[in-house]
């Protein structure tokens, strides 16, 4: 899914030092990180949160709710939006993807440890958890768990495991566009397999993804779409990969424009190929889906033969584009 590069900025160190000085413990962070266990830290934070909550009152709670951009509900109609998402889910299910319902939380570091997303963009929680910020990371963890525990054992190297879900995400950076909000719905897919040689896995799943988004957006929603492909670093046989994908794209519907573009920014999130799906409506172009290859399963399972592709469709954004009167 679309993610920004890892932020290099850290929390305001001057403000942090003032807080530590005010508490009278300038080395507090080091002591908390190095001298106590994770379970001990949870005990400390649970006690702290309980005491802070005990200091609140009903009027204070209402005021906090009214001023929290994270807590305010979505303005979308529940029934209509649910039916819209369900129509998309049925199409993906017909492509052979297994549906899954994820937890609203993921292990702390799910986005920052294997990806390049700074933890500051995630709403971190206690008990070693974080609020769901990217379902593809969570599905990658589930896929690797199934592989490691042998709950899923491929019969051949060409077997793949496909998961998809829809889920609300929450991310912390400020929002500028009126069609975006701190929490939003995404439909995400993860395809996991093994290196088959000659970029066979990569070319097959890229073509499958483009056909999938054509089915969702062009065939089902009757939208005009176009595809942008970007070469990314981190893939050892990049020239061969581009050659193989260019060849299989000849099978893709020629009514859908496919454009190879030179990246205008660095991106360490994707490895080899990134794709973006654009829709054109009312003379305006919107990026509604994003995906590509990642090395997460290689890192999680410590196996260079692992291959993984992720993608995400902004269902909430798409709904607003199609039906919003703003």
mmCIF file of N, CA and C in Angstrom, residues 70-144:
data_model
loop_
_atom_site.group_PDB
_atom_site.id
_atom_site.type_symbol
_atom_site.label_atom_id
_atom_site.label_comp_id
_atom_site.label_asym_id
_atom_site.label_seq_id
_atom_site.Cartn_x
_atom_site.Cartn_y
_atom_site.Cartn_z
ATOM 1 N N UNK A 70 -8.691 11.937 15.974
ATOM 2 C CA UNK A 70 -8.599 10.486 15.846
ATOM 3 C C UNK A 70 -9.897 9.781 16.247
ATOM 4 N N UNK A 71 -10.666 10.384 17.146
ATOM 5 C CA UNK A 71 -11.837 9.717 17.710
ATOM 6 C C UNK A 71 -13.135 10.023 16.968
ATOM 7 N N UNK A 72 -13.190 11.103 16.220
ATOM 8 C CA UNK A 72 -14.428 11.487 15.548
ATOM 9 C C UNK A 72 -14.822 10.449 14.497
ATOM 10 N N UNK A 73 -16.130 10.161 14.364
ATOM 11 C CA UNK A 73 -16.570 9.124 13.420
ATOM 12 C C UNK A 73 -16.455 9.571 11.973
ATOM 13 N N UNK A 74 -16.450 8.597 11.087
ATOM 14 C CA UNK A 74 -16.480 8.877 9.648
ATOM 15 C C UNK A 74 -17.834 9.454 9.276
ATOM 16 N N UNK A 75 -17.863 10.264 8.222
ATOM 17 C CA UNK A 75 -19.106 10.860 7.760
ATOM 18 C C UNK A 75 -19.808 9.999 6.707
ATOM 19 N N UNK A 76 -19.219 8.856 6.354
ATOM 20 C CA UNK A 76 -19.827 8.010 5.326
ATOM 21 C C UNK A 76 -21.056 7.278 5.870
ATOM 22 N N UNK A 77 -22.062 7.036 5.038
ATOM 23 C CA UNK A 77 -23.235 6.252 5.467
ATOM 24 C C UNK A 77 -22.864 4.787 5.605
ATOM 25 N N UNK A 78 -23.146 4.208 6.743
ATOM 26 C CA UNK A 78 -22.691 2.848 7.058
ATOM 27 C C UNK A 78 -23.225 1.809 6.078
ATOM 28 N N UNK A 79 -24.521 1.763 5.869
ATOM 29 C CA UNK A 79 -25.118 0.708 5.052
ATOM 30 C C UNK A 79 -24.657 0.816 3.605
ATOM 31 N N UNK A 80 -24.716 2.013 3.041
ATOM 32 C CA UNK A 80 -24.328 2.205 1.637
ATOM 33 C C UNK A 80 -22.853 1.886 1.423
ATOM 34 N N UNK A 81 -22.009 2.331 2.343
ATOM 35 C CA UNK A 81 -20.578 2.081 2.195
ATOM 36 C C UNK A 81 -20.260 0.601 2.390
ATOM 37 N N UNK A 82 -20.940 -0.050 3.323
ATOM 38 C CA UNK A 82 -20.723 -1.481 3.547
ATOM 39 C C UNK A 82 -21.113 -2.285 2.310
ATOM 40 N N UNK A 83 -22.216 -1.919 1.678
ATOM 41 C CA UNK A 83 -22.630 -2.608 0.458
ATOM 42 C C UNK A 83 -21.636 -2.378 -0.672
ATOM 43 N N UNK A 84 -21.097 -1.169 -0.743
ATOM 44 C CA UNK A 84 -20.089 -0.841 -1.748
ATOM 45 C C UNK A 84 -18.844 -1.710 -1.561
ATOM 46 N N UNK A 85 -18.357 -1.797 -0.322
ATOM 47 C CA UNK A 85 -17.178 -2.623 -0.050
ATOM 48 C C UNK A 85 -17.465 -4.104 -0.304
ATOM 49 N N UNK A 86 -18.646 -4.551 0.059
ATOM 50 C CA UNK A 86 -19.000 -5.955 -0.142
ATOM 51 C C UNK A 86 -18.979 -6.318 -1.629
ATOM 52 N N UNK A 87 -19.413 -5.421 -2.478
ATOM 53 C CA UNK A 87 -19.397 -5.705 -3.915
ATOM 54 C C UNK A 87 -17.968 -5.881 -4.412
ATOM 55 N N UNK A 88 -17.027 -5.134 -3.845
ATOM 56 C CA UNK A 88 -15.618 -5.271 -4.222
ATOM 57 C C UNK A 88 -15.025 -6.557 -3.637
ATOM 58 N N UNK A 89 -15.405 -6.870 -2.407
ATOM 59 C CA UNK A 89 -14.892 -8.081 -1.752
ATOM 60 C C UNK A 89 -15.271 -9.338 -2.528
ATOM 61 N N UNK A 90 -16.466 -9.378 -3.046
ATOM 62 C CA UNK A 90 -16.927 -10.559 -3.783
ATOM 63 C C UNK A 90 -16.087 -10.775 -5.047
ATOM 64 N N UNK A 91 -15.695 -9.691 -5.693
ATOM 65 C CA UNK A 91 -14.871 -9.805 -6.898
ATOM 66 C C UNK A 91 -13.495 -10.344 -6.548
ATOM 67 N N UNK A 92 -12.889 -9.847 -5.482
ATOM 68 C CA UNK A 92 -11.561 -10.318 -5.083
ATOM 69 C C UNK A 92 -11.626 -11.780 -4.654
ATOM 70 N N UNK A 93 -12.684 -12.147 -3.978
ATOM 71 C CA UNK A 93 -12.857 -13.544 -3.560
ATOM 72 C C UNK A 93 -12.914 -14.454 -4.783
ATOM 73 N N UNK A 94 -13.547 -13.984 -5.848
ATOM 74 C CA UNK A 94 -13.642 -14.778 -7.072
ATOM 75 C C UNK A 94 -12.290 -14.956 -7.753
ATOM 76 N N UNK A 95 -11.317 -14.101 -7.427
ATOM 77 C CA UNK A 95 -9.959 -14.226 -7.956
ATOM 78 C C UNK A 95 -9.121 -15.231 -7.162
ATOM 79 N N UNK A 96 -9.707 -15.859 -6.149
ATOM 80 C CA UNK A 96 -8.992 -16.876 -5.390
ATOM 81 C C UNK A 96 -8.312 -16.381 -4.135
ATOM 82 N N UNK A 97 -8.641 -15.178 -3.686
ATOM 83 C CA UNK A 97 -8.072 -14.652 -2.450
ATOM 84 C C UNK A 97 -8.902 -15.108 -1.256
ATOM 85 N N UNK A 98 -8.221 -15.506 -0.180
ATOM 86 C CA UNK A 98 -8.898 -15.891 1.055
ATOM 87 C C UNK A 98 -9.206 -14.636 1.859
ATOM 88 N N UNK A 99 -10.443 -14.535 2.359
ATOM 89 C CA UNK A 99 -10.794 -13.390 3.186
ATOM 90 C C UNK A 99 -10.400 -13.656 4.633
ATOM 91 N N UNK A 100 -10.085 -12.581 5.337
ATOM 92 C CA UNK A 100 -9.657 -12.678 6.728
ATOM 93 C C UNK A 100 -10.135 -11.433 7.462
ATOM 94 N N UNK A 101 -10.513 -11.590 8.728
ATOM 95 C CA UNK A 101 -10.876 -10.461 9.580
ATOM 96 C C UNK A 101 -9.736 -10.243 10.559
ATOM 97 N N UNK A 102 -9.127 -9.085 10.508
ATOM 98 C CA UNK A 102 -7.968 -8.788 11.349
ATOM 99 C C UNK A 102 -8.379 -8.133 12.662
ATOM 100 N N UNK A 103 -7.491 -8.203 13.619
ATOM 101 C CA UNK A 103 -7.650 -7.484 14.881
ATOM 102 C C UNK A 103 -7.506 -5.983 14.636
ATOM 103 N N UNK A 104 -8.080 -5.143 15.487
ATOM 104 C CA UNK A 104 -7.874 -3.695 15.350
ATOM 105 C C UNK A 104 -6.487 -3.240 15.780
ATOM 106 N N UNK A 105 -5.686 -4.152 16.328
ATOM 107 C CA UNK A 105 -4.319 -3.799 16.728
ATOM 108 C C UNK A 105 -3.335 -4.803 16.145
ATOM 109 N N UNK A 106 -2.073 -4.381 16.096
ATOM 110 C CA UNK A 106 -0.987 -5.233 15.609
ATOM 111 C C UNK A 106 0.195 -5.082 16.566
ATOM 112 N N UNK A 107 1.155 -6.010 16.533
ATOM 113 C CA UNK A 107 2.318 -5.872 17.408
ATOM 114 C C UNK A 107 3.062 -4.557 17.169
ATOM 115 N N UNK A 108 3.564 -3.986 18.223
ATOM 116 C CA UNK A 108 4.325 -2.744 18.118
ATOM 117 C C UNK A 108 5.501 -2.935 17.158
ATOM 118 N N UNK A 109 5.598 -2.047 16.175
ATOM 119 C CA UNK A 109 6.665 -2.134 15.192
ATOM 120 C C UNK A 109 6.276 -2.861 13.920
ATOM 121 N N UNK A 110 4.994 -3.224 13.778
ATOM 122 C CA UNK A 110 4.564 -3.973 12.596
ATOM 123 C C UNK A 110 4.854 -3.236 11.299
ATOM 124 N N UNK A 111 4.763 -1.919 11.330
ATOM 125 C CA UNK A 111 5.037 -1.126 10.130
ATOM 126 C C UNK A 111 6.486 -0.654 10.051
ATOM 127 N N UNK A 112 7.105 -0.395 11.184
ATOM 128 C CA UNK A 112 8.438 0.214 11.174
ATOM 129 C C UNK A 112 9.580 -0.792 11.169
ATOM 130 N N UNK A 113 9.347 -2.007 11.645
ATOM 131 C CA UNK A 113 10.445 -2.976 11.760
ATOM 132 C C UNK A 113 10.808 -3.585 10.418
ATOM 133 N N UNK A 114 9.802 -4.019 9.639
ATOM 134 C CA UNK A 114 10.092 -4.618 8.331
ATOM 135 C C UNK A 114 9.949 -3.614 7.200
ATOM 136 N N UNK A 115 9.194 -2.556 7.420
ATOM 137 C CA UNK A 115 9.013 -1.534 6.401
ATOM 138 C C UNK A 115 9.879 -0.322 6.667
ATOM 139 N N UNK A 116 9.472 0.802 6.082
ATOM 140 C CA UNK A 116 10.269 2.026 6.240
ATOM 141 C C UNK A 116 9.425 3.161 6.809
ATOM 142 N N UNK A 117 8.348 2.822 7.483
ATOM 143 C CA UNK A 117 7.453 3.826 8.040
ATOM 144 C C UNK A 117 7.886 4.155 9.460
ATOM 145 N N UNK A 118 8.063 5.442 9.742
ATOM 146 C CA UNK A 118 8.505 5.837 11.082
ATOM 147 C C UNK A 118 7.412 5.568 12.104
ATOM 148 N N UNK A 119 7.797 5.116 13.268
ATOM 149 C CA UNK A 119 6.838 4.787 14.320
ATOM 150 C C UNK A 119 6.007 6.003 14.733
ATOM 151 N N UNK A 120 6.525 7.221 14.498
ATOM 152 C CA UNK A 120 5.773 8.428 14.861
ATOM 153 C C UNK A 120 4.482 8.569 14.054
ATOM 154 N N UNK A 121 4.392 7.891 12.911
ATOM 155 C CA UNK A 121 3.181 7.960 12.099
ATOM 156 C C UNK A 121 2.104 6.975 12.573
ATOM 157 N N UNK A 122 2.465 6.148 13.545
ATOM 158 C CA UNK A 122 1.573 5.106 14.044
ATOM 159 C C UNK A 122 1.093 5.482 15.438
ATOM 160 N N UNK A 123 -0.162 5.173 15.753
ATOM 161 C CA UNK A 123 -0.666 5.398 17.101
ATOM 162 C C UNK A 123 -0.252 4.209 17.962
ATOM 163 N N UNK A 124 0.861 4.361 18.654
ATOM 164 C CA UNK A 124 1.384 3.286 19.493
ATOM 165 C C UNK A 124 0.523 3.131 20.741
ATOM 166 N N UNK A 125 0.417 1.893 21.207
ATOM 167 C CA UNK A 125 -0.402 1.603 22.383
ATOM 168 C C UNK A 125 0.450 0.882 23.423
ATOM 169 N N UNK A 126 -0.179 0.504 24.525
ATOM 170 C CA UNK A 126 0.534 -0.259 25.534
ATOM 171 C C UNK A 126 0.330 -1.746 25.272
ATOM 172 N N UNK A 127 0.917 -2.575 26.106
ATOM 173 C CA UNK A 127 0.941 -4.035 25.954
ATOM 174 C C UNK A 127 1.682 -4.447 24.684
ATOM 175 N N UNK A 128 2.606 -3.611 24.242
ATOM 176 C CA UNK A 128 3.406 -3.959 23.075
ATOM 177 C C UNK A 128 2.623 -3.981 21.784
ATOM 178 N N UNK A 129 1.602 -3.126 21.661
ATOM 179 C CA UNK A 129 0.745 -3.127 20.494
ATOM 180 C C UNK A 129 0.700 -1.741 19.855
ATOM 181 N N UNK A 130 0.091 -1.673 18.646
ATOM 182 C CA UNK A 130 -0.172 -0.414 17.976
ATOM 183 C C UNK A 130 -1.505 -0.521 17.253
ATOM 184 N N UNK A 131 -2.183 0.620 17.114
ATOM 185 C CA UNK A 131 -3.450 0.644 16.381
ATOM 186 C C UNK A 131 -3.170 0.343 14.912
ATOM 187 N N UNK A 132 -4.062 -0.408 14.279
ATOM 188 C CA UNK A 132 -3.842 -0.835 12.900
ATOM 189 C C UNK A 132 -3.606 0.361 11.983
ATOM 190 N N UNK A 133 -2.443 0.361 11.340
ATOM 191 C CA UNK A 133 -2.088 1.434 10.415
ATOM 192 C C UNK A 133 -1.845 0.921 9.014
ATOM 193 N N UNK A 134 -1.658 -0.394 8.852
ATOM 194 C CA UNK A 134 -1.466 -0.970 7.520
ATOM 195 C C UNK A 134 -1.808 -2.457 7.577
ATOM 196 N N UNK A 135 -2.896 -2.822 6.923
ATOM 197 C CA UNK A 135 -3.329 -4.212 6.971
ATOM 198 C C UNK A 135 -2.404 -5.146 6.204
ATOM 199 N N UNK A 136 -1.665 -4.619 5.228
ATOM 200 C CA UNK A 136 -0.766 -5.506 4.493
ATOM 201 C C UNK A 136 0.354 -6.007 5.397
ATOM 202 N N UNK A 137 0.829 -5.171 6.314
ATOM 203 C CA UNK A 137 1.824 -5.623 7.280
ATOM 204 C C UNK A 137 1.254 -6.717 8.180
ATOM 205 N N UNK A 138 0.011 -6.523 8.629
ATOM 206 C CA UNK A 138 -0.622 -7.512 9.502
ATOM 207 C C UNK A 138 -0.863 -8.824 8.765
ATOM 208 N N UNK A 139 -1.304 -8.752 7.507
ATOM 209 C CA UNK A 139 -1.524 -9.979 6.740
ATOM 210 C C UNK A 139 -0.201 -10.671 6.422
ATOM 211 N N UNK A 140 0.866 -9.891 6.229
ATOM 212 C CA UNK A 140 2.181 -10.489 6.015
ATOM 213 C C UNK A 140 2.617 -11.277 7.247
ATOM 214 N N UNK A 141 2.361 -10.734 8.430
ATOM 215 C CA UNK A 141 2.671 -11.446 9.666
ATOM 216 C C UNK A 141 1.871 -12.745 9.760
ATOM 217 N N UNK A 142 0.589 -12.682 9.413
ATOM 218 C CA UNK A 142 -0.256 -13.877 9.490
ATOM 219 C C UNK A 142 0.207 -14.941 8.488
ATOM 220 N N UNK A 143 0.567 -14.506 7.286
ATOM 221 C CA UNK A 143 1.058 -15.452 6.291
ATOM 222 C C UNK A 143 2.332 -16.129 6.781
ATOM 223 N N UNK A 144 3.252 -15.351 7.326
ATOM 224 C CA UNK A 144 4.508 -15.922 7.807
ATOM 225 C C UNK A 144 4.286 -16.819 9.018
#
